[in-house]
Amino acid sequence: MEAVLQTRGLLSLPPHPTRVRSLLNPSQGLKHRLFASKPLGLNGLSLSYKRVPSVVAKPNGLSPKEKSFICKAEAAAAADGQPLFGETPTPKFLGIELVTLKKIIPLGLMFFCILFNYTILRDTKDVLVVTAKGSSAEIIPFLKTWVNLPMAVGFMLLYTKLANVLSKKALFYTVILPFIAFFGAFGFLLYPLSNHIHPEALADKLLAVLGPRFLGPLAIMRIWSFCLFYVMAELWGSVVISVLFWGFANQITTVEEAKRFYPLFGLGANIALIFSGRTVKYFSNLRQNLGPGVDGWAISLKGMMSIVVLMGLAICFLYWWVNKFVPLPKRSKKKKEKPKMGTRESLKFLVSSKYIRDLATLVVAYGISINLVEVTWKSKLKAQFPSPNEYSSFMGDFSTATGIATFTMMLLSQFIFDKYGWGVAAGITPTVLLLSGVGFFSLILFGGPLGPTLAKFGMTPLLAAVYVGALQNIFSKSAKYSLFDPCKEMAYIPLDEDTKVKGKAAIDVVCNPLGKSGGALIQQFMILTFGSLANSTPYLGGILLVIVLAWLSAAKSLDSQFTELRREEELEKEMERAAVKIPVMSESGNGSLASGSAETSETSTPSNI
């Protein structure tokens, strides 16, 4: 408290702390002590200040200058971590304010439910479209480009229009309830009727005319209800997590609460990943206890969709409870408007800045690389586990392992950043993806010669490729969540405000969609050129190598620029600290505190302090 008051220029302290403590007697109010009608003569000290008149309480209150002086003193007290004078301390539990706990605990439960559902939906959507009759993993690139992307764009346009006419509460329910209704209807209506609503005969005729190269595009029409489920599951991740949850969390939390509790949400998300993986595994194994002729996958699907609906209703309840019983923080009405950049402006800005170009390369390279390996891996996964229940059971184990690996990596990430710095942390994700990708494609290309060696370990080349591909995805995703994403966001920090805002806007407009659909477009070209995903595997491996090397090069370049900007930032801070002139206060002959600074004018006013 004393240090804050001294640095603010409100009070100069003598070298005797006991005198200061007696001067700042807690029994007297700060306003009364500073504006008493008589000088304070404790221990021979009095507070003197130029042009600060003695003030007696006036009927009309204090003058604006005197109010400003009082506000500065109270602000100094608040900055010291103490409550303002006359303010009662808020109740706490385990050192955390109860008001904060009433927000954070429901938010954590909401995030758990949302991620729990997302894992179940993500694993189920792959099982549906990959293992369906007349389909394969080759459908995924076409599905992401020609169905998922237009649906996402259409949803965002609809969401923008709804946001202009609905309240925030109504908008939340309007968006999430159709998701819950669809997933419930799919498990109990659409899937049981799939044999009657899918145009399989028409798809077979078109496939005979167009040839096997068009298996992927025609499969979208053949299993349209499964593809709709795939898109809705993808949108759950981008809409409910990114738009609804984080929008609500940013609305009701303060910056200090976010710094303290948002990282815990990440750890909670991975716990949800572990539990939901076990849930998928349990329902996928139900077929073992069913009699012959029973569709075990239909029973499993009903069970998992029932849990998704219950979790969705729990999310709605938690949202209602927070809005009903938790006071929202006051926000400033003046917000800095984010610049709106079209595709042309975003590309122009990307080209003009080397720093932003390198950062954009990281984002695009990750999106393309993970898609190139993931789709090829899922095609091998279907060959190894053709049954939907077997496929789903393996994906349950996969999700659990991903959650454990990500949780562990998040605990290690702080050590990596502290010990080795940004550059090493940024290079781990592409290195992991490159090494595991080389092993995966090597097993596919050279599985025949390696067969006798693998047989000694009880594995076929196909099963080994499935396991190595799973490890590749597990470690790549865990490195992405724990290292790649923090590195990407951290790289924006040392930029000036204009470059920071415009660069992030440009990457959001251009690079994220390009990274997500770039790998799918490459695979579509390969499939249509070489006839199948298996025939194009050697070329996909070569493309992956080139992209990851470009990724590593961009990370190395960005590391040197990032380090240089950090040095400049630290130097500027040091120069600013050195340029600050701290007024030197000395004790005058009559025992009062007077200013000894040559810069302090005798006509100083409280408003200039």
XYZ file of C-alpha atoms in Angstrom:
609
model
C 0.000 0.000 0.000
C 2.717 2.425 1.010
C 4.791 1.551 -2.034
C 1.863 2.113 -4.366
C 1.076 5.489 -2.852
C 4.710 6.533 -3.117
C 5.090 5.558 -6.767
C 1.837 7.278 -7.634
C 3.221 10.573 -6.209
C 0.443 10.828 -3.643
C 2.577 10.540 -0.584
C 6.301 10.753 0.115
C 7.453 8.516 2.909
C 10.295 9.221 5.364
C 12.797 6.484 6.186
C 10.910 5.642 9.397
C 8.134 3.108 8.710
C 6.729 3.512 12.228
C 5.970 7.137 11.543
C 4.199 6.206 8.328
C 2.117 3.571 10.043
C 1.048 6.033 12.673
C 0.323 8.577 9.977
C -1.878 6.141 8.058
C -3.899 5.181 11.102
C -6.571 2.685 9.963
C -9.056 4.171 12.358
C -9.282 7.283 10.228
C -10.737 7.366 6.731
C -8.330 8.238 3.887
C -10.476 11.130 2.739
C -10.642 12.554 6.251
C -6.878 12.261 6.745
C -5.968 13.862 3.412
C -8.460 16.700 3.640
C -8.610 17.404 7.366
C -9.176 21.066 8.281
C -6.090 20.971 10.526
C -2.640 19.605 9.725
C -1.854 16.162 11.075
C 0.881 16.602 13.646
C 1.749 13.042 14.482
C 5.425 12.690 15.462
C 6.142 16.126 14.151
C 5.043 15.279 10.616
C 2.441 16.956 8.501
C 1.328 16.408 4.934
C 1.930 19.476 2.795
C 1.127 19.740 -0.863
C 1.139 22.687 -3.187
C -2.270 23.997 -4.113
C -4.126 21.394 -2.088
C -6.314 23.617 0.109
C -7.632 22.700 3.493
C -11.120 21.407 2.926
C -14.040 21.468 5.266
C -17.088 19.463 4.334
C -19.267 21.536 2.024
C -22.972 21.114 1.428
C -22.397 20.714 -2.278
C -19.608 18.151 -1.932
C -16.008 18.325 -3.158
C -14.716 20.085 -6.213
C -13.823 18.032 -9.315
C -10.062 18.332 -8.644
C -10.477 17.146 -5.067
C -12.630 14.212 -6.260
C -9.922 13.284 -8.748
C -7.348 13.301 -5.975
C -9.519 11.042 -3.805
C -10.136 8.634 -6.702
C -6.392 8.320 -7.263
C -5.841 7.401 -3.637
C -8.605 4.803 -3.722
C -7.299 3.393 -7.010
C -3.878 3.028 -5.437
C -5.414 1.064 -2.590
C -7.238 -1.226 -5.028
C -4.055 -1.776 -7.023
C -2.401 -3.015 -3.861
C -4.877 -5.896 -3.733
C -6.838 -4.413 -0.822
C -10.580 -3.687 -0.834
C -11.614 -0.070 -1.190
C -12.365 1.846 1.971
C -15.866 1.018 3.173
C -16.080 -2.041 0.916
C -16.793 -5.402 2.554
C -14.605 -8.320 1.396
C -16.364 -10.922 -0.745
C -16.772 -14.459 0.703
C -14.255 -17.024 -0.491
C -13.865 -20.805 -0.544
C -10.362 -22.295 -0.842
C -9.073 -18.824 -1.723
C -11.546 -18.394 -4.608
C -14.469 -15.989 -4.492
C -17.832 -17.736 -4.336
C -19.148 -15.599 -7.206
C -16.300 -16.895 -9.375
C -16.948 -20.506 -8.366
C -20.623 -20.109 -9.309
C -19.447 -19.321 -12.839
C -16.430 -21.585 -13.260
C -17.918 -24.856 -11.975
C -20.976 -24.760 -14.305
C -18.745 -23.691 -17.206
C -16.420 -26.613 -16.519
C -19.372 -29.021 -16.437
C -20.734 -27.550 -19.677
C -17.352 -27.999 -21.362
C -17.129 -31.577 -20.109
C -20.578 -32.431 -21.521
C -19.853 -30.742 -24.859
C -16.511 -32.542 -25.310
C -17.993 -35.830 -24.108
C -20.629 -35.598 -26.832
C -18.089 -34.471 -29.417
C -15.903 -37.534 -28.897
C -18.867 -39.901 -29.215
C -20.110 -38.103 -32.330
C -16.647 -37.925 -33.919
C -16.018 -41.638 -33.506
C -19.540 -42.559 -34.640
C -19.508 -40.406 -37.788
C -16.377 -42.145 -39.066
C -17.859 -45.582 -38.402
C -21.062 -44.713 -40.286
C -19.556 -43.322 -43.487
C -16.478 -45.578 -43.720
C -18.050 -48.967 -42.975
C -21.368 -48.428 -44.808
C -22.177 -50.697 -47.751
C -20.982 -49.124 -51.003
C -18.729 -46.643 -49.224
C -15.133 -46.409 -47.986
C -12.679 -43.924 -46.520
C -12.417 -42.329 -49.978
C -15.740 -40.624 -49.294
C -14.212 -38.369 -46.585
C -12.275 -35.912 -48.846
C -15.357 -35.351 -51.029
C -17.590 -35.081 -47.983
C -15.401 -32.443 -46.323
C -15.112 -30.314 -49.453
C -18.517 -30.522 -51.129
C -20.878 -31.066 -48.179
C -19.236 -30.011 -44.924
C -17.738 -26.720 -46.147
C -20.950 -25.399 -47.816
C -23.008 -26.425 -44.777
C -20.602 -24.606 -42.445
C -20.733 -21.447 -44.566
C -24.526 -21.627 -44.753
C -24.812 -22.087 -41.015
C -22.603 -19.084 -40.253
C -24.695 -16.896 -42.586
C -27.866 -18.088 -40.842
C -26.286 -17.607 -37.413
C -25.329 -14.025 -38.272
C -28.921 -13.197 -39.288
C -30.365 -14.862 -36.178
C -27.914 -12.958 -33.958
C -29.377 -9.686 -35.264
C -32.959 -10.536 -34.295
C -32.690 -12.830 -31.242
C -31.429 -12.268 -27.724
C -28.310 -14.122 -26.615
C -30.312 -16.617 -24.566
C -32.791 -17.310 -27.341
C -29.946 -17.642 -29.850
C -28.189 -20.242 -27.677
C -31.293 -22.433 -27.393
C -32.237 -21.910 -31.058
C -28.843 -23.236 -32.163
C -28.265 -26.131 -29.770
C -31.760 -27.675 -29.581
C -31.868 -28.687 -33.299
C -28.572 -30.545 -32.787
C -29.990 -32.453 -29.821
C -33.211 -33.247 -31.689
C -31.360 -34.467 -34.794
C -29.025 -36.841 -32.957
C -31.944 -38.324 -31.030
C -33.983 -38.717 -34.224
C -31.061 -40.296 -36.052
C -30.555 -43.046 -33.478
C -34.236 -43.962 -33.204
C -35.669 -43.081 -36.642
C -33.218 -42.341 -39.479
C -30.795 -45.230 -38.918
C -33.502 -47.925 -38.518
C -35.111 -46.640 -41.751
C -31.818 -46.260 -43.656
C -32.476 -49.270 -45.911
C -35.702 -47.637 -47.112
C -34.558 -44.022 -47.542
C -31.158 -44.568 -49.218
C -31.212 -44.676 -53.079
C -28.843 -47.640 -53.391
C -30.236 -48.893 -56.705
C -29.726 -45.513 -58.374
C -26.206 -45.256 -56.961
C -25.331 -48.732 -58.313
C -26.497 -47.776 -61.827
C -24.494 -44.540 -61.811
C -21.402 -46.356 -60.484
C -21.613 -48.886 -63.318
C -21.714 -46.050 -65.849
C -19.079 -43.711 -64.313
C -16.643 -46.315 -62.976
C -15.004 -46.930 -59.565
C -13.181 -43.589 -59.596
C -16.468 -41.936 -58.681
C -17.140 -44.245 -55.725
C -16.563 -41.404 -53.243
C -18.906 -38.776 -54.760
C -21.643 -41.359 -55.443
C -21.403 -42.694 -51.888
C -22.532 -39.280 -50.628
C -25.821 -39.746 -52.449
C -26.049 -43.445 -51.578
C -25.825 -42.908 -47.774
C -27.099 -39.340 -47.536
C -28.477 -39.691 -43.988
C -25.097 -40.944 -42.715
C -23.405 -38.022 -44.480
C -25.855 -35.622 -42.824
C -24.907 -37.130 -39.455
C -21.225 -36.655 -40.366
C -21.775 -32.963 -41.120
C -23.839 -32.348 -37.980
C -21.138 -34.017 -35.873
C -18.487 -31.801 -37.476
C -20.633 -28.714 -36.867
C -21.089 -29.695 -33.221
C -17.344 -29.264 -32.788
C -17.100 -25.904 -34.537
C -20.474 -24.398 -33.549
C -21.263 -25.623 -30.051
C -17.656 -25.553 -28.812
C -16.187 -22.536 -30.587
C -19.237 -20.294 -31.049
C -21.688 -21.109 -28.259
C -19.483 -22.234 -25.368
C -16.510 -19.911 -25.763
C -18.784 -17.014 -26.649
C -20.734 -17.587 -23.431
C -17.571 -18.118 -21.362
C -16.021 -14.876 -22.624
C -19.293 -13.093 -21.885
C -19.514 -13.999 -18.184
C -15.839 -14.175 -17.108
C -13.321 -11.443 -16.481
C -9.806 -11.400 -17.932
C -8.227 -12.417 -14.622
C -10.650 -15.323 -14.224
C -9.921 -16.435 -17.789
C -6.157 -16.446 -17.224
C -6.606 -18.554 -14.123
C -9.266 -21.057 -15.157
C -9.263 -21.453 -18.959
C -6.208 -23.778 -18.896
C -8.117 -26.020 -16.472
C -10.869 -26.375 -19.070
C -8.281 -27.918 -21.399
C -7.367 -30.522 -18.797
C -11.041 -31.221 -18.144
C -11.617 -31.683 -21.870
C -9.099 -34.486 -21.980
C -10.718 -36.166 -18.993
C -13.965 -36.049 -20.992
C -12.085 -37.615 -23.907
C -11.016 -40.541 -21.722
C -14.501 -41.179 -20.300
C -16.271 -40.859 -23.643
C -13.774 -43.251 -25.220
C -14.655 -45.825 -22.574
C -18.361 -45.205 -23.260
C -17.923 -45.847 -26.993
C -15.961 -48.996 -26.188
C -18.711 -50.274 -23.861
C -21.590 -49.799 -26.302
C -19.560 -51.183 -29.190
C -19.037 -54.443 -27.298
C -22.760 -54.943 -26.595
C -23.063 -57.168 -29.664
C -21.207 -59.949 -27.877
C -24.166 -60.406 -25.513
C -26.882 -60.253 -28.195
C -28.502 -63.172 -29.964
C -28.015 -64.028 -33.649
C -29.793 -61.874 -36.193
C -29.873 -58.812 -33.970
C -28.344 -55.619 -35.364
C -25.820 -54.904 -32.624
C -24.716 -51.638 -34.193
C -28.289 -50.298 -34.128
C -28.552 -51.116 -30.391
C -25.169 -49.462 -29.745
C -26.201 -46.398 -31.723
C -29.427 -45.977 -29.733
C -27.505 -46.152 -26.459
C -24.865 -43.629 -27.514
C -27.403 -41.194 -28.992
C -29.462 -41.397 -25.788
C -26.398 -40.272 -23.830
C -25.762 -37.476 -26.344
C -29.339 -36.203 -25.872
C -29.086 -36.339 -22.061
C -25.759 -34.503 -22.106
C -27.237 -31.908 -24.456
C -30.155 -31.286 -22.093
C -27.670 -30.996 -19.201
C -25.817 -28.294 -21.185
C -29.084 -26.357 -21.618
C -29.860 -26.667 -17.887
C -26.407 -25.418 -16.875
C -26.724 -22.494 -19.276
C -30.136 -21.602 -17.797
C -28.815 -21.877 -14.218
C -25.854 -19.568 -14.828
C -28.039 -16.936 -16.482
C -30.574 -17.202 -13.646
C -28.339 -17.141 -10.572
C -24.939 -15.684 -11.555
C -24.446 -11.906 -11.943
C -22.695 -10.970 -15.163
C -19.608 -8.718 -15.049
C -20.001 -5.160 -16.242
C -18.468 -4.537 -19.646
C -17.312 -1.341 -21.264
C -19.678 -0.316 -24.020
C -16.783 0.913 -26.121
C -15.338 -2.037 -28.036
C -12.605 -1.911 -30.617
C -14.141 -3.148 -33.811
C -12.245 -5.961 -35.526
C -11.348 -5.009 -39.078
C -13.453 -6.800 -41.658
C -11.230 -8.265 -44.303
C -12.338 -10.011 -47.451
C -10.374 -12.746 -49.151
C -8.481 -10.312 -51.406
C -7.492 -8.016 -48.522
C -6.472 -11.005 -46.395
C -4.239 -12.451 -49.140
C -2.659 -9.043 -49.737
C -1.863 -8.652 -46.051
C -0.448 -12.186 -45.866
C 1.917 -11.522 -48.760
C 3.174 -8.243 -47.283
C 4.376 -9.639 -43.918
C 7.019 -12.381 -43.662
C 6.127 -12.992 -40.019
C 2.444 -13.539 -40.848
C 3.373 -15.657 -43.885
C 5.406 -17.998 -41.700
C 2.614 -18.176 -39.152
C 0.102 -18.903 -41.929
C 2.374 -21.679 -43.246
C 2.225 -23.383 -39.853
C -1.590 -23.342 -39.840
C -2.016 -24.537 -43.438
C 0.692 -27.206 -43.157
C -0.869 -28.748 -40.066
C -4.318 -28.924 -41.661
C -3.030 -30.537 -44.858
C -0.625 -32.951 -43.141
C -3.079 -34.354 -40.616
C -5.698 -34.895 -43.336
C -3.283 -36.677 -45.679
C -2.393 -39.264 -43.043
C -5.771 -39.551 -41.322
C -7.834 -40.498 -44.365
C -5.268 -43.076 -45.551
C -5.171 -44.540 -42.035
C -8.968 -44.834 -41.882
C -8.994 -46.769 -45.155
C -6.607 -49.310 -43.595
C -8.671 -49.283 -40.423
C -11.770 -50.343 -42.348
C -9.832 -53.158 -44.021
C -8.717 -54.447 -40.612
C -12.054 -53.917 -38.812
C -14.868 -54.149 -41.413
C -17.629 -54.567 -38.800
C -19.114 -51.294 -37.474
C -18.942 -52.575 -33.882
C -15.278 -53.610 -34.235
C -14.426 -50.306 -35.896
C -16.282 -48.331 -33.193
C -14.657 -50.348 -30.394
C -11.197 -49.550 -31.767
C -12.102 -45.842 -32.049
C -13.180 -45.894 -28.394
C -9.734 -47.139 -27.393
C -8.206 -44.561 -29.739
C -10.091 -41.675 -28.089
C -9.130 -42.837 -24.608
C -5.455 -43.079 -25.567
C -5.608 -39.628 -27.204
C -7.057 -38.139 -24.011
C -4.366 -39.716 -21.819
C -1.557 -38.638 -24.165
C -2.894 -35.074 -24.443
C -3.362 -34.785 -20.673
C 0.234 -35.909 -20.148
C 1.565 -33.570 -22.831
C -0.293 -30.625 -21.306
C 1.435 -31.284 -18.004
C 4.811 -31.456 -19.792
C 4.242 -28.464 -22.064
C 5.019 -25.892 -19.359
C 8.379 -27.600 -18.715
C 9.157 -27.651 -22.456
C 8.410 -23.947 -22.829
C 10.438 -23.010 -19.734
C 13.405 -25.282 -20.470
C 13.757 -25.135 -24.265
C 11.744 -22.131 -25.412
C 9.277 -21.373 -28.185
C 11.349 -22.732 -31.091
C 11.690 -26.282 -29.736
C 8.038 -26.373 -28.702
C 6.929 -25.241 -32.173
C 9.119 -27.867 -33.871
C 7.876 -30.861 -31.870
C 4.510 -31.227 -33.644
C 5.886 -31.352 -37.233
C 8.748 -33.600 -36.133
C 6.368 -36.082 -34.512
C 4.096 -36.023 -37.545
C 7.027 -36.529 -39.946
C 8.608 -39.464 -38.083
C 5.333 -41.283 -37.484
C 4.162 -40.522 -41.040
C 7.338 -42.044 -42.490
C 6.774 -45.208 -40.441
C 3.118 -45.404 -41.463
C 3.678 -44.998 -45.206
C 6.699 -47.333 -45.081
C 4.527 -50.114 -43.674
C 2.000 -49.565 -46.455
C 4.558 -49.446 -49.278
C 6.956 -52.139 -48.014
C 4.586 -54.330 -46.008
C 5.294 -57.430 -48.120
C 9.036 -57.741 -47.370
C 8.388 -56.889 -43.694
C 5.697 -59.590 -43.376
C 7.903 -62.417 -41.969
C 9.463 -60.087 -39.401
C 6.094 -58.742 -38.272
C 4.683 -62.282 -38.074
C 7.137 -63.018 -35.251
C 5.311 -60.358 -33.200
C 1.907 -61.775 -34.103
C 0.998 -58.953 -36.503
C 0.249 -58.661 -40.182
C 1.532 -55.670 -42.192
C -2.042 -54.325 -42.282
C -2.488 -54.535 -38.492
C 0.955 -52.958 -37.965
C 0.003 -50.098 -40.298
C -3.231 -49.589 -38.318
C -1.371 -49.428 -35.005
C 1.374 -47.134 -36.309
C -1.252 -44.895 -37.921
C -3.139 -44.760 -34.624
C 0.037 -43.791 -32.769
C 0.712 -41.158 -35.404
C -2.737 -39.625 -34.897
C -2.570 -39.861 -31.100
C 0.806 -38.148 -30.779
C 0.054 -35.600 -33.509
C -3.221 -34.530 -31.898
C -1.770 -34.428 -28.380
C 1.200 -32.341 -29.597
C -1.203 -30.068 -31.462
C -3.429 -29.389 -28.436
C -0.610 -28.998 -25.913
C 2.150 -27.313 -27.979
C 1.078 -26.242 -31.472
C -1.990 -24.230 -30.435
C -0.220 -22.388 -27.561
C 2.758 -21.636 -29.849
C 0.464 -20.267 -32.539
C -1.388 -17.959 -30.146
C 1.820 -16.940 -28.388
C 3.334 -15.817 -31.689
C 0.775 -13.006 -31.924
C 1.745 -11.451 -28.572
C 4.877 -9.403 -29.516
C 3.271 -7.938 -32.654
C 2.006 -4.381 -32.706
C -1.748 -4.057 -32.277
C -2.524 -3.381 -35.938
C -0.502 -6.331 -37.257
C -1.820 -8.586 -34.514
C -5.481 -7.913 -35.268
C -5.183 -7.856 -39.068
C -2.910 -10.898 -39.160
C -5.282 -12.978 -37.081
C -8.202 -11.853 -39.229
C -6.318 -12.802 -42.413
C -5.409 -16.253 -41.089
C -8.997 -16.855 -39.951
C -10.360 -15.904 -43.391
C -7.834 -17.675 -45.629
C -5.609 -20.166 -43.849
C -7.960 -22.146 -41.613
C -10.314 -23.148 -44.471
C -7.334 -23.758 -46.763
C -5.672 -26.034 -44.224
C -8.842 -28.029 -43.607
C -9.822 -28.478 -47.240
C -6.329 -28.487 -48.796
C -5.605 -32.081 -47.834
C -9.048 -33.165 -49.036
C -8.539 -31.471 -52.415
C -5.142 -33.172 -52.855
C -6.695 -36.556 -52.079
C -9.573 -35.982 -54.472
C -7.121 -35.189 -57.252
C -5.095 -38.331 -56.450
C -8.167 -40.573 -56.328
C -9.564 -39.288 -59.623
C -6.097 -39.535 -61.253
C -4.892 -42.923 -59.991
C -8.241 -44.617 -59.408
C -8.071 -45.232 -55.651
C -6.505 -44.050 -52.430
C -4.290 -47.155 -52.258
C -2.774 -46.475 -55.694
C -1.962 -42.881 -54.735
C -0.302 -43.738 -51.395
C 3.337 -43.280 -52.605
C 2.536 -39.833 -53.949
C 0.705 -38.836 -50.791
C 3.774 -39.822 -48.780
C 5.985 -37.623 -50.965
C 3.589 -34.669 -50.638
C 3.521 -35.119 -46.857
C 7.333 -34.999 -46.736
C 7.470 -31.736 -48.726
C 4.767 -30.057 -46.626
C 6.299 -31.021 -43.267
C 9.743 -29.814 -44.365
C 8.195 -26.479 -45.370
C 6.471 -26.431 -41.979
C 9.766 -26.961 -40.116
C 11.459 -24.264 -42.200
C 8.678 -21.772 -41.420
C 8.852 -22.639 -37.707
C 12.617 -22.033 -37.660
C 12.232 -18.692 -39.464
C 9.398 -17.653 -37.171
C 11.452 -18.588 -34.095
C 14.241 -16.152 -35.023
C 11.742 -13.360 -35.755
C 9.786 -14.095 -32.583
C 12.968 -14.014 -30.473
C 14.055 -10.719 -32.051
C 10.679 -9.115 -31.408
C 10.768 -10.270 -27.804
C 14.220 -8.713 -27.370
C 13.030 -5.433 -28.848
C 9.985 -5.512 -26.595
C 12.105 -6.077 -23.489
C 14.530 -3.320 -24.543
C 11.668 -0.874 -25.025
C 10.327 -1.711 -21.572
C 13.734 -1.121 -20.018
C 14.062 2.214 -21.800
C 10.593 3.245 -20.641
C 11.446 2.351 -17.067
C 14.689 4.302 -17.281
C 12.890 7.341 -18.697
C 10.407 7.525 -15.814
C 11.326 10.402 -13.485
C 10.446 9.467 -9.909
C 10.035 12.636 -7.758
C 12.358 12.697 -4.729
C 10.615 13.838 -1.562
C 12.570 15.246 1.349
C 11.653 16.317 4.843
C 11.585 20.113 5.165
C 12.936 22.042 8.063
C 9.571 22.387 9.815
C 9.059 18.632 9.707
C 6.671 18.555 6.748
C 7.189 16.486 3.632
C 8.207 18.621 0.663
C 9.197 17.801 -2.873
C 12.882 17.866 -3.717
C 12.517 17.108 -7.397
C 13.789 19.707 -9.783
C 11.005 18.762 -12.171
C 8.218 19.499 -9.649
C 6.744 22.932 -10.011
C 5.356 24.878 -7.113
C 2.177 25.342 -9.061
C 1.548 21.637 -9.395
C -2.042 20.615 -9.012
C -3.431 17.287 -7.822
C -4.740 16.520 -11.299
C -1.173 16.561 -12.651
C 0.179 14.081 -10.165
